[in-house]
Amino acid sequence: MKKLIWLTDLHLVDPEQDWPAGVDPLAHLRACLKEIEALHADADRIIISGDLIQLNNTRAYEVLRRELEPLHLPHRLLVGNHDDRDALLSVFPEVDRSDSFVQYAEEVGGARILYLDTLASDGNHHGELCPTRMKWIAEQFETAGDKPLLIFLHHPPCSIGVPALDRLKLQDTAPFADLLRTRRGLAHLFCGHVHRNVSGLWAGHPFAALKSTHVQFDLDMTGDKLVRSTEPPGFAVIHFTNEQITVNYRDIPTGTVSRHST
Ligand SMILES: [Fe+2]
């Protein structure tokens, strides 16, 4: 049984910048990391599925590097629409890439884990998998064979029923959906971006989206503007074997870190 800690949408800032939405992203991240350090030091990886920072600024990535180091967990980072590949790689030069994309794969406990780069070429906030990236993904599906496939990507490939968020999902998904539909083995998609816990099925395989460690978007299923909610931040714990994948969600009420009680 392997264990992954999954975080997303940290929206960290340079210490001299204003907090996004008036909420300190570093304090919220630290509340999550405090519990992770106390209860999940045995994890095999900590995976952060994009929007690591709020604005293009290498100092915000330096903040992240400083926070991750004491955990002594191997970290895997993805880019989201708020990220900048060059700034990220200047602070985390060890992050792997394919062509010019922050897109890579590895084997963990007999499963293949893919970390996709869905940053749009035109700088917009929606997601994109261009032909170059799709070619690499198809090759990775071949390499995985029958092994379980865990696919992390920032942008969900389908609507979740919140119009203001659905506009910003992954675009032109037909090639990706076709590829998934041909796959018979275990596969699971893990997405960020929507700042909500969501689960479902798409192209024949389950997907999950995770709330942010910073602030959440409201479950507004009629309006066309993004609305923030007061729901607490959180993270998830993923366990997997050759036969099953489970996702446990954990809320971290702001300013407090709950511990086990008897
Ligand atoms: Fe985000």
Short mmCIF file of C-alpha atoms and ligand atoms in Angstrom, two decimals:
data_model
loop_
_atom_site.label_atom_id
_atom_site.label_comp_id
_atom_site.label_asym_id
_atom_site.label_seq_id
_atom_site.Cartn_x
_atom_site.Cartn_y
_atom_site.Cartn_z
CA MET A 1 0.00 0.00 0.00
CA LYS A 2 1.49 3.34 -1.07
CA LYS A 3 0.48 6.70 0.37
CA LEU A 4 0.45 10.08 -1.33
CA ILE A 5 -0.33 13.42 0.27
CA TRP A 6 -2.16 15.63 -2.19
CA LEU A 7 -2.40 19.43 -1.94
CA THR A 8 -3.51 21.97 -4.48
CA ASP A 9 -3.93 25.67 -5.23
CA LEU A 10 -1.66 27.15 -2.59
CA HIS A 11 -1.64 30.65 -4.17
CA LEU A 12 1.48 31.66 -2.24
CA VAL A 13 2.77 35.21 -2.55
CA ASP A 14 6.01 37.09 -2.07
CA PRO A 15 6.04 38.13 1.62
CA GLU A 16 5.85 41.77 0.50
CA GLN A 17 2.75 41.26 -1.66
CA ASP A 18 -0.86 41.58 -0.50
CA TRP A 19 -2.67 38.36 0.40
CA PRO A 20 -5.08 37.14 -2.31
CA ALA A 21 -8.71 37.61 -1.15
CA GLY A 22 -7.35 39.11 2.08
CA VAL A 23 -6.45 35.65 3.38
CA ASP A 24 -2.89 34.65 4.24
CA PRO A 25 -2.04 31.68 1.97
CA LEU A 26 1.10 30.85 3.93
CA ALA A 27 -0.71 30.58 7.28
CA HIS A 28 -3.27 28.23 5.72
CA LEU A 29 -0.58 26.12 4.04
CA ARG A 30 1.33 25.89 7.32
CA ALA A 31 -1.79 24.68 9.13
CA CYS A 32 -2.10 21.85 6.60
CA LEU A 33 1.63 21.03 6.65
CA LYS A 34 1.65 20.94 10.45
CA GLU A 35 -0.83 18.08 10.44
CA ILE A 36 0.90 16.37 7.51
CA GLU A 37 4.21 16.50 9.36
CA ALA A 38 2.61 15.14 12.54
CA LEU A 39 0.47 12.37 11.04
CA HIS A 40 1.72 11.58 7.54
CA ALA A 41 5.50 11.57 7.70
CA ASP A 42 5.31 8.02 6.32
CA ALA A 43 3.89 9.19 2.96
CA ASP A 44 5.74 8.23 -0.20
CA ARG A 45 5.20 11.56 -1.95
CA ILE A 46 3.65 14.99 -1.45
CA ILE A 47 2.03 16.09 -4.70
CA ILE A 48 0.86 19.67 -5.36
CA SER A 49 -1.41 19.98 -8.38
CA GLY A 50 -0.74 23.55 -9.49
CA ASP A 51 -1.41 27.19 -8.68
CA LEU A 52 1.55 27.00 -6.37
CA ILE A 53 1.72 30.80 -6.41
CA GLN A 54 -0.66 33.69 -7.03
CA LEU A 55 1.44 35.84 -9.37
CA ASN A 56 4.60 35.33 -11.38
CA ASN A 57 7.24 35.84 -8.75
CA THR A 58 10.23 33.65 -7.94
CA ARG A 59 10.12 34.77 -4.29
CA ALA A 60 6.76 33.06 -3.83
CA TYR A 61 8.31 29.80 -5.11
CA GLU A 62 11.17 30.32 -2.65
CA VAL A 63 8.57 30.48 0.14
CA LEU A 64 7.23 27.10 -1.01
CA ARG A 65 10.70 25.56 -1.15
CA ARG A 66 11.38 26.72 2.40
CA GLU A 67 8.09 25.25 3.67
CA LEU A 68 8.58 21.85 1.99
CA GLU A 69 12.16 21.23 3.08
CA PRO A 70 11.50 20.34 6.76
CA LEU A 71 8.97 17.67 5.72
CA HIS A 72 11.66 15.45 4.17
CA LEU A 73 9.03 14.02 1.78
CA PRO A 74 9.77 13.76 -1.94
CA HIS A 75 7.66 16.49 -3.56
CA ARG A 76 6.14 16.51 -7.02
CA LEU A 77 4.95 19.85 -8.42
CA LEU A 78 2.56 20.67 -11.26
CA VAL A 79 1.86 23.97 -12.96
CA GLY A 80 -1.55 25.66 -12.91
CA ASN A 81 -2.87 28.76 -14.62
CA HIS A 82 -1.31 31.01 -11.96
CA ASP A 83 2.13 29.44 -12.34
CA ASP A 84 5.11 30.41 -14.46
CA ARG A 85 7.27 27.56 -15.74
CA ASP A 86 10.54 29.53 -15.84
CA ALA A 87 10.12 31.01 -12.38
CA LEU A 88 9.18 27.60 -10.96
CA LEU A 89 12.15 25.87 -12.56
CA SER A 90 14.54 28.59 -11.38
CA VAL A 91 13.67 27.73 -7.77
CA PHE A 92 13.03 23.99 -8.27
CA PRO A 93 15.58 23.05 -10.98
CA GLU A 94 15.21 19.36 -10.10
CA VAL A 95 11.63 19.27 -11.42
CA ASP A 96 11.56 17.06 -14.51
CA ARG A 97 10.16 18.17 -17.86
CA SER A 98 9.34 16.96 -21.34
CA ASP A 99 10.19 19.30 -24.21
CA SER A 100 9.45 22.71 -22.73
CA PHE A 101 6.62 21.42 -20.52
CA VAL A 102 6.62 20.67 -16.81
CA GLN A 103 5.32 17.21 -17.58
CA TYR A 104 6.87 13.99 -16.28
CA ALA A 105 6.17 10.47 -15.02
CA GLU A 106 7.52 7.94 -12.56
CA GLU A 107 6.85 4.50 -11.15
CA VAL A 108 5.80 4.23 -7.51
CA GLY A 109 4.88 0.93 -5.89
CA GLY A 110 4.12 -0.77 -9.19
CA ALA A 111 1.90 2.09 -10.45
CA ARG A 112 2.73 4.77 -12.99
CA ILE A 113 2.10 8.36 -11.92
CA LEU A 114 1.78 11.05 -14.60
CA TYR A 115 2.17 14.74 -13.81
CA LEU A 116 0.67 16.77 -16.67
CA ASP A 117 1.22 20.38 -17.74
CA THR A 118 -2.13 21.94 -18.77
CA LEU A 119 -0.95 25.56 -18.95
CA ALA A 120 -2.60 27.33 -21.91
CA SER A 121 -0.21 28.54 -24.63
CA ASP A 122 -2.05 31.87 -24.92
CA GLY A 123 -1.74 32.65 -21.21
CA ASN A 124 -5.46 32.28 -20.55
CA HIS A 125 -6.84 30.62 -17.43
CA HIS A 126 -8.43 27.63 -19.13
CA GLY A 127 -6.48 24.38 -19.60
CA GLU A 128 -4.82 22.98 -22.72
CA LEU A 129 -3.18 19.74 -23.84
CA CYS A 130 -1.61 20.55 -27.21
CA PRO A 131 -0.61 17.82 -29.73
CA THR A 132 2.97 17.77 -28.40
CA ARG A 133 1.76 17.10 -24.87
CA MET A 134 -0.86 14.59 -26.04
CA LYS A 135 1.82 12.63 -27.94
CA TRP A 136 3.85 12.33 -24.74
CA ILE A 137 0.76 11.26 -22.76
CA ALA A 138 -0.07 8.56 -25.33
CA GLU A 139 3.50 7.23 -25.03
CA GLN A 140 3.10 7.14 -21.25
CA PHE A 141 -0.09 5.10 -21.55
CA GLU A 142 1.88 2.59 -23.63
CA THR A 143 4.66 2.47 -21.05
CA ALA A 144 2.17 1.93 -18.22
CA GLY A 145 0.68 -1.16 -19.83
CA ASP A 146 -1.55 -2.87 -17.25
CA LYS A 147 -0.07 -1.02 -14.27
CA PRO A 148 -2.38 1.31 -12.32
CA LEU A 149 -2.21 4.81 -13.73
CA LEU A 150 -2.58 7.87 -11.48
CA ILE A 151 -2.85 11.04 -13.54
CA PHE A 152 -2.45 14.44 -11.91
CA LEU A 153 -3.39 17.59 -13.86
CA HIS A 154 -4.42 21.07 -12.80
CA HIS A 155 -7.52 21.63 -14.96
CA PRO A 156 -10.48 19.22 -14.72
CA PRO A 157 -11.36 17.80 -18.14
CA CYS A 158 -15.11 18.18 -17.63
CA SER A 159 -17.72 20.54 -16.21
CA ILE A 160 -18.60 20.21 -12.53
CA GLY A 161 -21.84 22.22 -12.62
CA VAL A 162 -20.45 25.58 -11.49
CA PRO A 163 -20.66 27.79 -14.60
CA ALA A 164 -17.99 30.31 -13.55
CA LEU A 165 -15.50 27.45 -13.09
CA ASP A 166 -16.64 25.34 -16.02
CA ARG A 167 -15.61 28.10 -18.43
CA LEU A 168 -12.02 27.57 -17.27
CA LYS A 169 -11.80 23.78 -17.57
CA LEU A 170 -9.51 21.85 -19.91
CA GLN A 171 -10.40 22.66 -23.54
CA ASP A 172 -10.43 20.43 -26.64
CA THR A 173 -10.50 17.24 -24.62
CA ALA A 174 -11.51 14.76 -27.36
CA PRO A 175 -8.01 13.25 -27.91
CA PHE A 176 -7.51 12.84 -24.17
CA ALA A 177 -10.96 11.29 -23.72
CA ASP A 178 -10.34 8.91 -26.64
CA LEU A 179 -7.07 7.79 -25.12
CA LEU A 180 -8.68 7.13 -21.73
CA ARG A 181 -11.54 5.20 -23.29
CA THR A 182 -9.07 2.76 -24.86
CA ARG A 183 -7.55 1.99 -21.50
CA ARG A 184 -8.71 -1.13 -19.68
CA GLY A 185 -6.48 -1.00 -16.59
CA LEU A 186 -7.02 0.96 -13.38
CA ALA A 187 -6.74 4.72 -13.95
CA HIS A 188 -7.71 7.75 -11.86
CA LEU A 189 -7.52 11.49 -12.60
CA PHE A 190 -6.67 13.99 -9.85
CA CYS A 191 -7.34 17.69 -10.55
CA GLY A 192 -6.98 21.07 -8.87
CA HIS A 193 -8.20 24.45 -10.12
CA VAL A 194 -11.82 24.42 -8.92
CA HIS A 195 -11.06 24.92 -5.20
CA ARG A 196 -13.72 22.34 -4.32
CA ASN A 197 -13.87 18.63 -3.47
CA VAL A 198 -15.57 16.96 -6.42
CA SER A 199 -15.65 13.39 -7.70
CA GLY A 200 -17.12 11.75 -10.77
CA LEU A 201 -16.52 9.67 -13.85
CA TRP A 202 -15.17 10.91 -17.18
CA ALA A 203 -14.18 8.97 -20.29
CA GLY A 204 -14.69 5.74 -18.41
CA HIS A 205 -12.46 6.53 -15.43
CA PRO A 206 -12.94 8.24 -12.07
CA PHE A 207 -11.75 11.75 -11.41
CA ALA A 208 -11.41 13.76 -8.22
CA ALA A 209 -10.86 17.47 -7.69
CA LEU A 210 -9.55 18.88 -4.43
CA LYS A 211 -10.17 22.00 -2.40
CA SER A 212 -7.44 24.60 -2.03
CA THR A 213 -5.14 25.02 0.95
CA HIS A 214 -6.01 28.74 0.64
CA VAL A 215 -9.66 29.76 -0.01
CA GLN A 216 -12.57 27.90 -1.66
CA PHE A 217 -15.04 28.79 -4.41
CA ASP A 218 -18.70 28.58 -3.49
CA LEU A 219 -21.07 25.92 -4.85
CA ASP A 220 -22.84 28.53 -6.98
CA MET A 221 -24.55 26.53 -9.72
CA THR A 222 -26.36 29.44 -11.40
CA GLY A 223 -24.22 32.60 -11.36
CA ASP A 224 -21.51 33.37 -13.89
CA LYS A 225 -19.11 35.08 -11.50
CA LEU A 226 -16.67 33.30 -9.20
CA VAL A 227 -17.82 33.56 -5.58
CA ARG A 228 -15.55 32.73 -2.67
CA SER A 229 -16.88 30.68 0.22
CA THR A 230 -15.93 30.46 3.87
CA GLU A 231 -15.34 26.70 3.75
CA PRO A 232 -12.07 25.69 5.41
CA PRO A 233 -8.90 24.69 3.57
CA GLY A 234 -7.77 21.09 3.40
CA PHE A 235 -5.78 18.35 1.70
CA ALA A 236 -6.21 14.70 0.76
CA VAL A 237 -4.53 11.38 1.44
CA ILE A 238 -4.41 8.87 -1.44
CA HIS A 239 -3.69 5.18 -0.85
CA PHE A 240 -3.19 2.74 -3.67
CA THR A 241 -2.31 -0.86 -4.44
CA ASN A 242 -2.43 -2.78 -7.71
CA GLU A 243 -6.16 -3.26 -7.20
CA GLN A 244 -7.59 -0.14 -5.57
CA ILE A 245 -7.19 3.60 -5.14
CA THR A 246 -8.79 5.50 -2.23
CA VAL A 247 -8.98 9.23 -1.53
CA ASN A 248 -9.58 10.58 1.97
CA TYR A 249 -10.33 14.29 2.36
CA ARG A 250 -9.27 16.29 5.38
CA ASP A 251 -10.50 19.76 6.34
CA ILE A 252 -8.22 21.98 8.39
CA PRO A 253 -10.32 24.64 10.14
CA THR A 254 -8.55 27.95 9.85
CA GLY A 255 -6.25 28.74 12.73
CA THR A 256 -6.61 25.34 14.33
CA VAL A 257 -5.12 21.96 13.62
CA SER A 258 -7.19 19.14 14.98
CA ARG A 259 -5.42 16.08 16.29
CA HIS A 260 -6.69 12.64 17.14
CA SER A 261 -8.95 12.45 20.17
CA THR A 262 -9.66 9.31 22.14
FE FE B 1 -6.36 28.12 -8.03
#
